[in-house]
PDB file of C-alpha atoms and ligand atoms in Angstrom:
ATOM      1  CA  MET F   1      -4.107 -45.550  26.487  1.00 48.00           C
ATOM      2  CA  ARG F   2      -4.314 -47.380  22.985  1.00 49.00           C
ATOM      3  CA  PRO F   3      -3.415 -51.031  22.788  1.00 49.00           C
ATOM      4  CA  ALA F   4      -0.196 -51.836  21.474  1.00 47.00           C
ATOM      5  CA  GLU F   5      -1.301 -53.635  18.413  1.00 53.00           C
ATOM      6  CA  THR F   6      -3.124 -49.675  17.122  1.00 63.00           C
ATOM      7  CA  PRO F   7      -0.383 -46.998  17.832  1.00 65.00           C
ATOM      8  CA  THR F   8      -1.420 -43.385  17.201  1.00 72.00           C
ATOM      9  CA  LYS F   9      -0.626 -42.369  13.785  1.00 81.00           C
ATOM     10  CA  ALA F  10       2.207 -39.771  13.542  1.00 80.00           C
ATOM     11  CA  SER F  11      -0.277 -37.465  11.519  1.00 79.00           C
ATOM     12  CA  THR F  12      -2.704 -37.623  14.294  1.00 85.00           C
ATOM     13  CA  ILE F  13      -0.787 -36.262  16.941  1.00 89.00           C
ATOM     14  CA  ALA F  14      -2.600 -33.632  18.935  1.00 90.00           C
ATOM     15  CA  ARG F  15      -1.300 -30.287  18.920  1.00 89.00           C
ATOM     16  CA  ARG F  16      -2.100 -26.753  20.068  1.00 89.00           C
ATOM     17  CA  GLY F  17      -2.992 -24.054  17.188  1.00 93.00           C
ATOM     18  CA  LEU F  18      -0.547 -21.608  15.722  1.00 96.00           C
ATOM     19  CA  MET F  19      -1.392 -17.705  15.644  1.00 97.00           C
ATOM     20  CA  LEU F  20       0.757 -16.555  13.014  1.00 98.00           C
ATOM     21  CA  VAL F  21       1.069 -13.012  12.593  1.00 98.00           C
ATOM     22  CA  ILE F  22       2.285 -11.360   9.569  1.00 98.00           C
ATOM     23  CA  SER F  23       2.969  -8.092   9.273  1.00 97.00           C
ATOM     24  CA  SER F  24       4.892  -5.618   6.647  1.00 96.00           C
ATOM     25  CA  PRO F  25       4.469  -2.170   5.256  1.00 92.00           C
ATOM     26  CA  SER F  26       1.815  -1.744   2.932  1.00 86.00           C
ATOM     27  CA  GLY F  27       2.917  -2.856  -0.414  1.00 85.00           C
ATOM     28  CA  ALA F  28       5.785  -5.454   0.707  1.00 91.00           C
ATOM     29  CA  GLY F  29       3.830  -8.349  -0.786  1.00 91.00           C
ATOM     30  CA  LYS F  30       2.187  -9.526   2.821  1.00 93.00           C
ATOM     31  CA  SER F  31      -1.103  -9.954   1.651  1.00 91.00           C
ATOM     32  CA  THR F  32      -0.059 -11.981  -1.298  1.00 94.00           C
ATOM     33  CA  ILE F  33       1.965 -14.225   0.672  1.00 97.00           C
ATOM     34  CA  ALA F  34      -0.877 -14.678   3.130  1.00 96.00           C
ATOM     35  CA  ARG F  35      -3.422 -15.438   0.250  1.00 95.00           C
ATOM     36  CA  ASN F  36      -0.989 -17.942  -1.164  1.00 97.00           C
ATOM     37  CA  LEU F  37      -0.748 -19.419   2.428  1.00 97.00           C
ATOM     38  CA  LEU F  38      -4.323 -20.314   2.845  1.00 96.00           C
ATOM     39  CA  GLU F  39      -4.537 -21.580  -0.547  1.00 97.00           C
ATOM     40  CA  ALA F  40      -1.740 -24.008  -0.197  1.00 97.00           C
ATOM     41  CA  ASP F  41      -2.399 -24.893   3.528  1.00 95.00           C
ATOM     42  CA  PRO F  42      -5.612 -26.355   4.283  1.00 93.00           C
ATOM     43  CA  GLU F  43      -4.949 -26.154   8.258  1.00 93.00           C
ATOM     44  CA  MET F  44      -4.650 -22.536   8.169  1.00 95.00           C
ATOM     45  CA  SER F  45      -7.537 -20.261   8.225  1.00 95.00           C
ATOM     46  CA  ILE F  46      -7.280 -16.450   8.581  1.00 96.00           C
ATOM     47  CA  SER F  47      -8.676 -13.857  10.996  1.00 97.00           C
ATOM     48  CA  VAL F  48     -10.945 -11.497   9.091  1.00 98.00           C
ATOM     49  CA  SER F  49     -10.908  -8.052  10.804  1.00 98.00           C
ATOM     50  CA  VAL F  50     -13.176  -5.137  11.155  1.00 98.00           C
ATOM     51  CA  THR F  51     -12.314  -2.121   9.830  1.00 98.00           C
ATOM     52  CA  THR F  52     -13.531   1.664   9.550  1.00 98.00           C
ATOM     53  CA  ARG F  53     -11.602   1.978   5.859  1.00 96.00           C
ATOM     54  CA  LYS F  54     -13.734   2.214   3.049  1.00 95.00           C
ATOM     55  CA  ARG F  55     -13.940  -0.883   1.088  1.00 96.00           C
ATOM     56  CA  ARG F  56     -11.582  -0.853  -2.227  1.00 92.00           C
ATOM     57  CA  PRO F  57     -13.102  -1.984  -5.460  1.00 92.00           C
ATOM     58  CA  SER F  58     -11.780  -5.477  -5.206  1.00 92.00           C
ATOM     59  CA  GLU F  59     -12.769  -6.302  -1.531  1.00 95.00           C
ATOM     60  CA  ILE F  60     -15.810  -8.272  -0.316  1.00 97.00           C
ATOM     61  CA  ASP F  61     -17.281  -7.430   2.968  1.00 98.00           C
ATOM     62  CA  GLY F  62     -17.009 -10.357   5.370  1.00 97.00           C
ATOM     63  CA  ARG F  63     -14.640 -11.925   3.214  1.00 95.00           C
ATOM     64  CA  HIS F  64     -11.598  -9.492   3.322  1.00 94.00           C
ATOM     65  CA  TYR F  65     -12.740  -7.304   5.983  1.00 97.00           C
ATOM     66  CA  HIS F  66     -15.822  -6.636   7.971  1.00 98.00           C
ATOM     67  CA  PHE F  67     -16.468  -2.923   6.844  1.00 98.00           C
ATOM     68  CA  LYS F  68     -18.137  -1.222   9.733  1.00 98.00           C
ATOM     69  CA  SER F  69     -18.598   2.706  10.738  1.00 98.00           C
ATOM     70  CA  ILE F  70     -16.657   4.408  13.468  1.00 97.00           C
ATOM     71  CA  ARG F  71     -19.861   4.191  15.868  1.00 98.00           C
ATOM     72  CA  GLU F  72     -20.139   0.291  15.409  1.00 98.00           C
ATOM     73  CA  PHE F  73     -16.318  -0.153  16.016  1.00 98.00           C
ATOM     74  CA  GLU F  74     -16.586   1.826  19.073  1.00 98.00           C
ATOM     75  CA  GLY F  75     -19.563  -0.378  20.185  1.00 98.00           C
ATOM     76  CA  LEU F  76     -17.024  -3.511  19.297  1.00 98.00           C
ATOM     77  CA  ARG F  77     -14.287  -2.101  21.100  1.00 97.00           C
ATOM     78  CA  GLN F  78     -16.323  -1.109  24.548  1.00 97.00           C
ATOM     79  CA  THR F  79     -17.961  -4.475  24.626  1.00 97.00           C
ATOM     80  CA  GLU F  80     -14.542  -6.083  24.612  1.00 96.00           C
ATOM     81  CA  ALA F  81     -15.392  -8.003  21.396  1.00 97.00           C
ATOM     82  CA  LEU F  82     -12.035  -7.175  20.018  1.00 98.00           C
ATOM     83  CA  LEU F  83      -8.955  -9.188  20.968  1.00 97.00           C
ATOM     84  CA  GLU F  84      -6.726  -6.358  19.730  1.00 98.00           C
ATOM     85  CA  TRP F  85      -7.211  -3.067  17.789  1.00 98.00           C
ATOM     86  CA  ALA F  86      -5.068  -0.157  16.025  1.00 98.00           C
ATOM     87  CA  GLU F  87      -5.668   3.176  14.491  1.00 96.00           C
ATOM     88  CA  VAL F  88      -3.535   2.474  11.218  1.00 92.00           C
ATOM     89  CA  HIS F  89      -3.290   5.113   8.412  1.00 85.00           C
ATOM     90  CA  GLY F  90      -5.823   7.366   9.851  1.00 90.00           C
ATOM     91  CA  ASN F  91      -8.546   4.035  10.185  1.00 96.00           C
ATOM     92  CA  PHE F  92      -9.655   1.671  12.678  1.00 98.00           C
ATOM     93  CA  TYR F  93      -8.643  -2.076  12.656  1.00 98.00           C
ATOM     94  CA  GLY F  94      -9.443  -4.794  15.090  1.00 98.00           C
ATOM     95  CA  THR F  95      -9.301  -8.617  15.504  1.00 98.00           C
ATOM     96  CA  PRO F  96     -12.876 -10.227  16.739  1.00 98.00           C
ATOM     97  CA  ARG F  97     -12.240 -12.053  19.494  1.00 96.00           C
ATOM     98  CA  ASP F  98     -14.802 -14.983  18.841  1.00 95.00           C
ATOM     99  CA  ALA F  99     -13.135 -16.202  16.166  1.00 95.00           C
ATOM    100  CA  VAL F 100      -9.899 -16.597  17.341  1.00 95.00           C
ATOM    101  CA  GLU F 101     -11.139 -18.493  20.642  1.00 92.00           C
ATOM    102  CA  GLU F 102     -12.935 -20.941  18.508  1.00 92.00           C
ATOM    103  CA  ALA F 103      -9.937 -21.687  16.545  1.00 92.00           C
ATOM    104  CA  MET F 104      -7.331 -21.797  19.292  1.00 89.00           C
ATOM    105  CA  SER F 105      -9.811 -24.167  21.480  1.00 86.00           C
ATOM    106  CA  GLU F 106     -10.190 -26.473  18.398  1.00 89.00           C
ATOM    107  CA  GLY F 107      -6.451 -26.477  17.793  1.00 88.00           C
ATOM    108  CA  ARG F 108      -6.619 -24.995  14.194  1.00 93.00           C
ATOM    109  CA  ASP F 109      -4.001 -22.252  13.293  1.00 96.00           C
ATOM    110  CA  MET F 110      -4.884 -18.907  12.595  1.00 97.00           C
ATOM    111  CA  LEU F 111      -2.896 -16.090  10.354  1.00 98.00           C
ATOM    112  CA  PHE F 112      -3.161 -12.627  11.248  1.00 98.00           C
ATOM    113  CA  ASP F 113      -2.678  -9.913   8.676  1.00 96.00           C
ATOM    114  CA  ILE F 114      -2.132  -7.078  11.367  1.00 97.00           C
ATOM    115  CA  ASP F 115       0.267  -4.126  12.039  1.00 95.00           C
ATOM    116  CA  TRP F 116       3.026  -4.029  14.652  1.00 96.00           C
ATOM    117  CA  GLN F 117       0.616  -2.547  17.238  1.00 97.00           C
ATOM    118  CA  GLY F 118      -1.866  -5.585  16.678  1.00 98.00           C
ATOM    119  CA  ALA F 119       1.340  -7.826  16.674  1.00 97.00           C
ATOM    120  CA  GLN F 120       2.281  -6.410  20.266  1.00 97.00           C
ATOM    121  CA  GLN F 121      -1.127  -6.716  21.793  1.00 97.00           C
ATOM    122  CA  LEU F 122      -1.435 -10.275  20.494  1.00 97.00           C
ATOM    123  CA  GLN F 123       2.138 -11.023  21.850  1.00 95.00           C
ATOM    124  CA  ASP F 124       1.241  -9.611  25.142  1.00 95.00           C
ATOM    125  CA  LYS F 125      -1.887 -11.648  25.516  1.00 92.00           C
ATOM    126  CA  MET F 126      -1.058 -15.174  24.195  1.00 87.00           C
ATOM    127  CA  SER F 127       2.903 -15.231  23.453  1.00 86.00           C
ATOM    128  CA  GLY F 128       3.010 -19.053  23.809  1.00 88.00           C
ATOM    129  CA  ASP F 129       0.733 -19.520  20.854  1.00 94.00           C
ATOM    130  CA  VAL F 130       1.967 -16.521  18.407  1.00 97.00           C
ATOM    131  CA  VAL F 131       4.791 -16.955  16.081  1.00 98.00           C
ATOM    132  CA  SER F 132       5.610 -13.549  14.329  1.00 98.00           C
ATOM    133  CA  ILE F 133       7.078 -12.868  10.724  1.00 98.00           C
ATOM    134  CA  PHE F 134       7.922  -9.290   9.507  1.00 98.00           C
ATOM    135  CA  ILE F 135       8.105  -9.052   5.698  1.00 98.00           C
ATOM    136  CA  LEU F 136      10.699  -6.497   4.483  1.00 97.00           C
ATOM    137  CA  PRO F 137      10.697  -5.031   0.950  1.00 95.00           C
ATOM    138  CA  PRO F 138      13.906  -5.224  -1.045  1.00 94.00           C
ATOM    139  CA  THR F 139      14.526  -1.358  -1.248  1.00 94.00           C
ATOM    140  CA  MET F 140      11.912   1.296  -0.604  1.00 91.00           C
ATOM    141  CA  ALA F 141      11.867   2.355  -4.275  1.00 91.00           C
ATOM    142  CA  GLU F 142      10.437  -1.278  -4.945  1.00 91.00           C
ATOM    143  CA  LEU F 143       8.045  -0.526  -2.248  1.00 90.00           C
ATOM    144  CA  GLN F 144       6.906   2.991  -3.865  1.00 87.00           C
ATOM    145  CA  SER F 145       6.459   1.294  -7.009  1.00 89.00           C
ATOM    146  CA  ARG F 146       4.377  -1.723  -6.002  1.00 87.00           C
ATOM    147  CA  LEU F 147       2.138   0.898  -4.278  1.00 85.00           C
ATOM    148  CA  HIS F 148       1.459   2.416  -7.594  1.00 84.00           C
ATOM    149  CA  ARG F 149       1.239  -0.825  -9.591  1.00 84.00           C
ATOM    150  CA  ARG F 150      -1.654  -1.687  -7.387  1.00 77.00           C
ATOM    151  CA  ALA F 151      -3.606   1.063  -8.157  1.00 73.00           C
ATOM    152  CA  GLU F 152      -6.229   0.909  -5.737  1.00 75.00           C
ATOM    153  CA  ASP F 153      -5.563   3.802  -3.832  1.00 78.00           C
ATOM    154  CA  THR F 154      -5.504   7.330  -4.538  1.00 85.00           C
ATOM    155  CA  ASP F 155      -1.879   9.207  -4.798  1.00 86.00           C
ATOM    156  CA  GLU F 156      -2.759  11.046  -1.681  1.00 87.00           C
ATOM    157  CA  VAL F 157      -3.204   7.438   0.310  1.00 84.00           C
ATOM    158  CA  ILE F 158      -0.193   6.163  -1.387  1.00 86.00           C
ATOM    159  CA  ALA F 159       2.025   8.998   0.062  1.00 86.00           C
ATOM    160  CA  THR F 160       0.430   8.423   3.567  1.00 85.00           C
ATOM    161  CA  ARG F 161       1.252   4.756   3.410  1.00 84.00           C
ATOM    162  CA  LEU F 162       4.989   5.256   2.098  1.00 87.00           C
ATOM    163  CA  ALA F 163       5.411   8.157   4.843  1.00 87.00           C
ATOM    164  CA  ASN F 164       4.133   5.512   7.295  1.00 87.00           C
ATOM    165  CA  SER F 165       6.283   2.538   6.185  1.00 91.00           C
ATOM    166  CA  ARG F 166       9.214   3.715   7.710  1.00 91.00           C
ATOM    167  CA  ALA F 167       7.463   3.880  11.063  1.00 92.00           C
ATOM    168  CA  GLU F 168       6.272   0.243  10.840  1.00 94.00           C
ATOM    169  CA  ILE F 169      10.113  -1.298   9.677  1.00 95.00           C
ATOM    170  CA  GLU F 170      11.347   0.286  12.796  1.00 96.00           C
ATOM    171  CA  HIS F 171       9.504  -2.377  14.481  1.00 97.00           C
ATOM    172  CA  TRP F 172      11.495  -5.262  13.053  1.00 97.00           C
ATOM    173  CA  LEU F 173      13.089  -6.281  15.944  1.00 97.00           C
ATOM    174  CA  GLU F 174       9.876  -7.346  17.851  1.00 97.00           C
ATOM    175  CA  TYR F 175       9.268 -10.075  15.282  1.00 98.00           C
ATOM    176  CA  ASP F 176      10.398 -13.876  15.655  1.00 97.00           C
ATOM    177  CA  TYR F 177      11.110 -14.070  11.555  1.00 98.00           C
ATOM    178  CA  ILE F 178      12.380 -11.527   8.994  1.00 98.00           C
ATOM    179  CA  VAL F 179      11.799 -12.546   5.497  1.00 98.00           C
ATOM    180  CA  VAL F 180      13.032 -10.104   2.626  1.00 97.00           C
ATOM    181  CA  ASN F 181      10.394 -10.245  -0.302  1.00 96.00           C
ATOM    182  CA  GLU F 182      12.657  -9.948  -3.132  1.00 95.00           C
ATOM    183  CA  ASP F 183      11.110 -12.554  -5.002  1.00 96.00           C
ATOM    184  CA  LEU F 184       7.852 -13.597  -4.186  1.00 96.00           C
ATOM    185  CA  ASP F 185       8.411 -17.522  -4.644  1.00 97.00           C
ATOM    186  CA  THR F 186      11.413 -17.692  -2.386  1.00 98.00           C
ATOM    187  CA  ALA F 187       9.666 -15.351   0.601  1.00 98.00           C
ATOM    188  CA  PHE F 188       6.628 -17.776   0.179  1.00 98.00           C
ATOM    189  CA  ALA F 189       8.799 -20.822   0.663  1.00 98.00           C
ATOM    190  CA  ALA F 190      10.454 -19.263   3.884  1.00 98.00           C
ATOM    191  CA  VAL F 191       7.021 -18.596   5.336  1.00 98.00           C
ATOM    192  CA  ARG F 192       6.220 -22.265   4.581  1.00 98.00           C
ATOM    193  CA  ALA F 193       9.206 -23.635   6.087  1.00 98.00           C
ATOM    194  CA  ILE F 194       8.205 -21.331   9.274  1.00 98.00           C
ATOM    195  CA  VAL F 195       4.978 -22.649   9.764  1.00 98.00           C
ATOM    196  CA  GLU F 196       5.863 -26.278   9.009  1.00 96.00           C
ATOM    197  CA  ALA F 197       9.057 -25.952  11.898  1.00 97.00           C
ATOM    198  CA  GLU F 198       6.820 -24.512  14.329  1.00 97.00           C
ATOM    199  CA  ARG F 199       4.081 -27.101  14.007  1.00 95.00           C
ATOM    200  CA  LEU F 200       6.754 -29.643  15.146  1.00 95.00           C
ATOM    201  CA  ARG F 201       7.642 -27.669  18.186  1.00 95.00           C
ATOM    202  CA  ARG F 202       7.700 -30.093  21.301  1.00 95.00           C
ATOM    203  CA  ASP F 203       5.996 -27.429  23.553  1.00 93.00           C
ATOM    204  CA  ARG F 204       3.091 -27.122  20.871  1.00 92.00           C
ATOM    205  CA  ARG F 205       2.283 -30.791  20.795  1.00 94.00           C
ATOM    206  CA  PRO F 206       0.664 -32.148  24.112  1.00 92.00           C
ATOM    207  CA  GLY F 207      -0.337 -35.399  22.032  1.00 94.00           C
ATOM    208  CA  LEU F 208       3.575 -36.480  21.775  1.00 95.00           C
ATOM    209  CA  PHE F 209       3.139 -37.862  25.636  1.00 95.00           C
ATOM    210  CA  GLU F 210       0.964 -40.236  24.096  1.00 95.00           C
ATOM    211  CA  TYR F 211       2.412 -41.027  21.202  1.00 95.00           C
ATOM    212  CA  VAL F 212       5.946 -41.757  22.798  1.00 96.00           C
ATOM    213  CA  GLN F 213       4.294 -43.670  25.473  1.00 95.00           C
ATOM    214  CA  GLY F 214       2.707 -45.897  22.571  1.00 95.00           C
ATOM    215  CA  LEU F 215       6.209 -46.618  21.180  1.00 95.00           C
ATOM    216  CA  LEU F 216       7.697 -47.280  24.392  1.00 96.00           C
ATOM    217  CA  THR F 217       4.830 -49.659  25.128  1.00 96.00           C
ATOM    218  CA  GLU F 218       4.799 -51.291  21.661  1.00 93.00           C
ATOM    219  CA  THR F 219       6.088 -54.854  21.181  1.00 93.00           C
ATOM    220  CA  PRO F 220       6.733 -55.411  17.672  1.00 91.00           C
ATOM    221  CA  LYS F 221       5.993 -58.898  16.174  1.00 90.00           C
ATOM    222  CA  LEU F 222       9.177 -61.236  15.332  1.00 86.00           C
ATOM    223  CA  VAL F 223       9.579 -61.424  11.679  1.00 79.00           C
TER     224      VAL F 223
HETATM  225  P1  5GP M 301      -5.188  -2.288   4.535  1.00 93.98           P
HETATM  226  O1  5GP M 301      -5.939  -1.141   4.494  1.00 93.98           O
HETATM  227  O2  5GP M 301      -3.959  -2.165   3.404  1.00 93.98           O
HETATM  228  O3  5GP M 301      -5.924  -3.409   4.167  1.00 93.98           O
HETATM  229  O4  5GP M 301      -4.212  -2.611   5.940  1.00 93.98           O
HETATM  230  C1  5GP M 301      -3.617  -1.786   6.557  1.00 93.98           C
HETATM  231  C2  5GP M 301      -2.621  -2.178   7.639  1.00 93.98           C
HETATM  232  O5  5GP M 301      -3.806  -2.580   8.845  1.00 93.98           O
HETATM  233  C3  5GP M 301      -1.843  -3.319   7.216  1.00 93.98           C
HETATM  234  O6  5GP M 301      -0.647  -2.934   7.997  1.00 93.98           O
HETATM  235  C4  5GP M 301      -2.740  -4.444   7.947  1.00 93.98           C
HETATM  236  O7  5GP M 301      -1.854  -5.564   8.300  1.00 93.98           O
HETATM  237  C5  5GP M 301      -3.319  -3.687   9.351  1.00 93.98           C
HETATM  238  N1  5GP M 301      -4.509  -4.177   9.722  1.00 93.98           N
HETATM  239  C6  5GP M 301      -5.291  -4.851   9.059  1.00 93.98           C
HETATM  240  N2  5GP M 301      -6.230  -5.640  10.217  1.00 93.98           N
HETATM  241  C7  5GP M 301      -5.627  -5.261  11.080  1.00 93.98           C
HETATM  242  C8  5GP M 301      -6.459  -5.574  12.609  1.00 93.98           C
HETATM  243  O8  5GP M 301      -7.256  -6.197  12.595  1.00 93.98           O
HETATM  244  N3  5GP M 301      -5.523  -5.008  13.771  1.00 93.98           N
HETATM  245  C9  5GP M 301      -4.337  -4.322  13.593  1.00 93.98           C
HETATM  246  N4  5GP M 301      -3.662  -4.139  14.719  1.00 93.98           N
HETATM  247  N5  5GP M 301      -3.827  -3.987  12.243  1.00 93.98           N
HETATM  248  C10 5GP M 301      -4.501  -4.441  11.073  1.00 93.98           C
END
């Protein structure tokens, strides 16, 4: 135990890492919110998924995704290298296990931009560490126009994504928090508030025992 003269600083109380899962239909703003969160929050890093989808012009291999062939993906799946995986919009996506296990063992927070199938699998495997947020669009018309404005996919791909978005939204009840992204700044502020509150949860902070012990044994000097 620490001597009473050098109490543990509140800012250094040890806590477990958080697995922050954010899902939404394509175009609801999830990726922008995730990107802003990574920029604003130095304690958060992102899980870079593997996918068999074709790379979009703006994407960088190894940063946005690890782009793989179907055969490579199958190899990863068979060797249990993926913590979860799913088929989404006709392509395969999966979360590499190693990076997550490393972050969790070091008490670092990780962000997962994954669909409802992945969210379910993570909840089943590590429920105590997972916090899930579902981002809803304000209207379906707005969702459609956001997909067109993004202009990174063909009309056919956009049509598939819109059709799939209803199926994705039907899973909203499986999430801890629901944020409607009508205004990006407001939605982002809500996500940050959720992260801050979840970090303060008592059951996520084993270091509190030592901290409170320190408080109770501290004998302040008379002033
Ligand atoms: P996109 O092709 O637009 O990048 O992603 C399509 C969907 O796949 C999104 O809903 C995204 O969250 C989801 N996704 C991305 N990576 C993963 C993953 O590793 N696992 C699962 N289950 N879904 C993912």
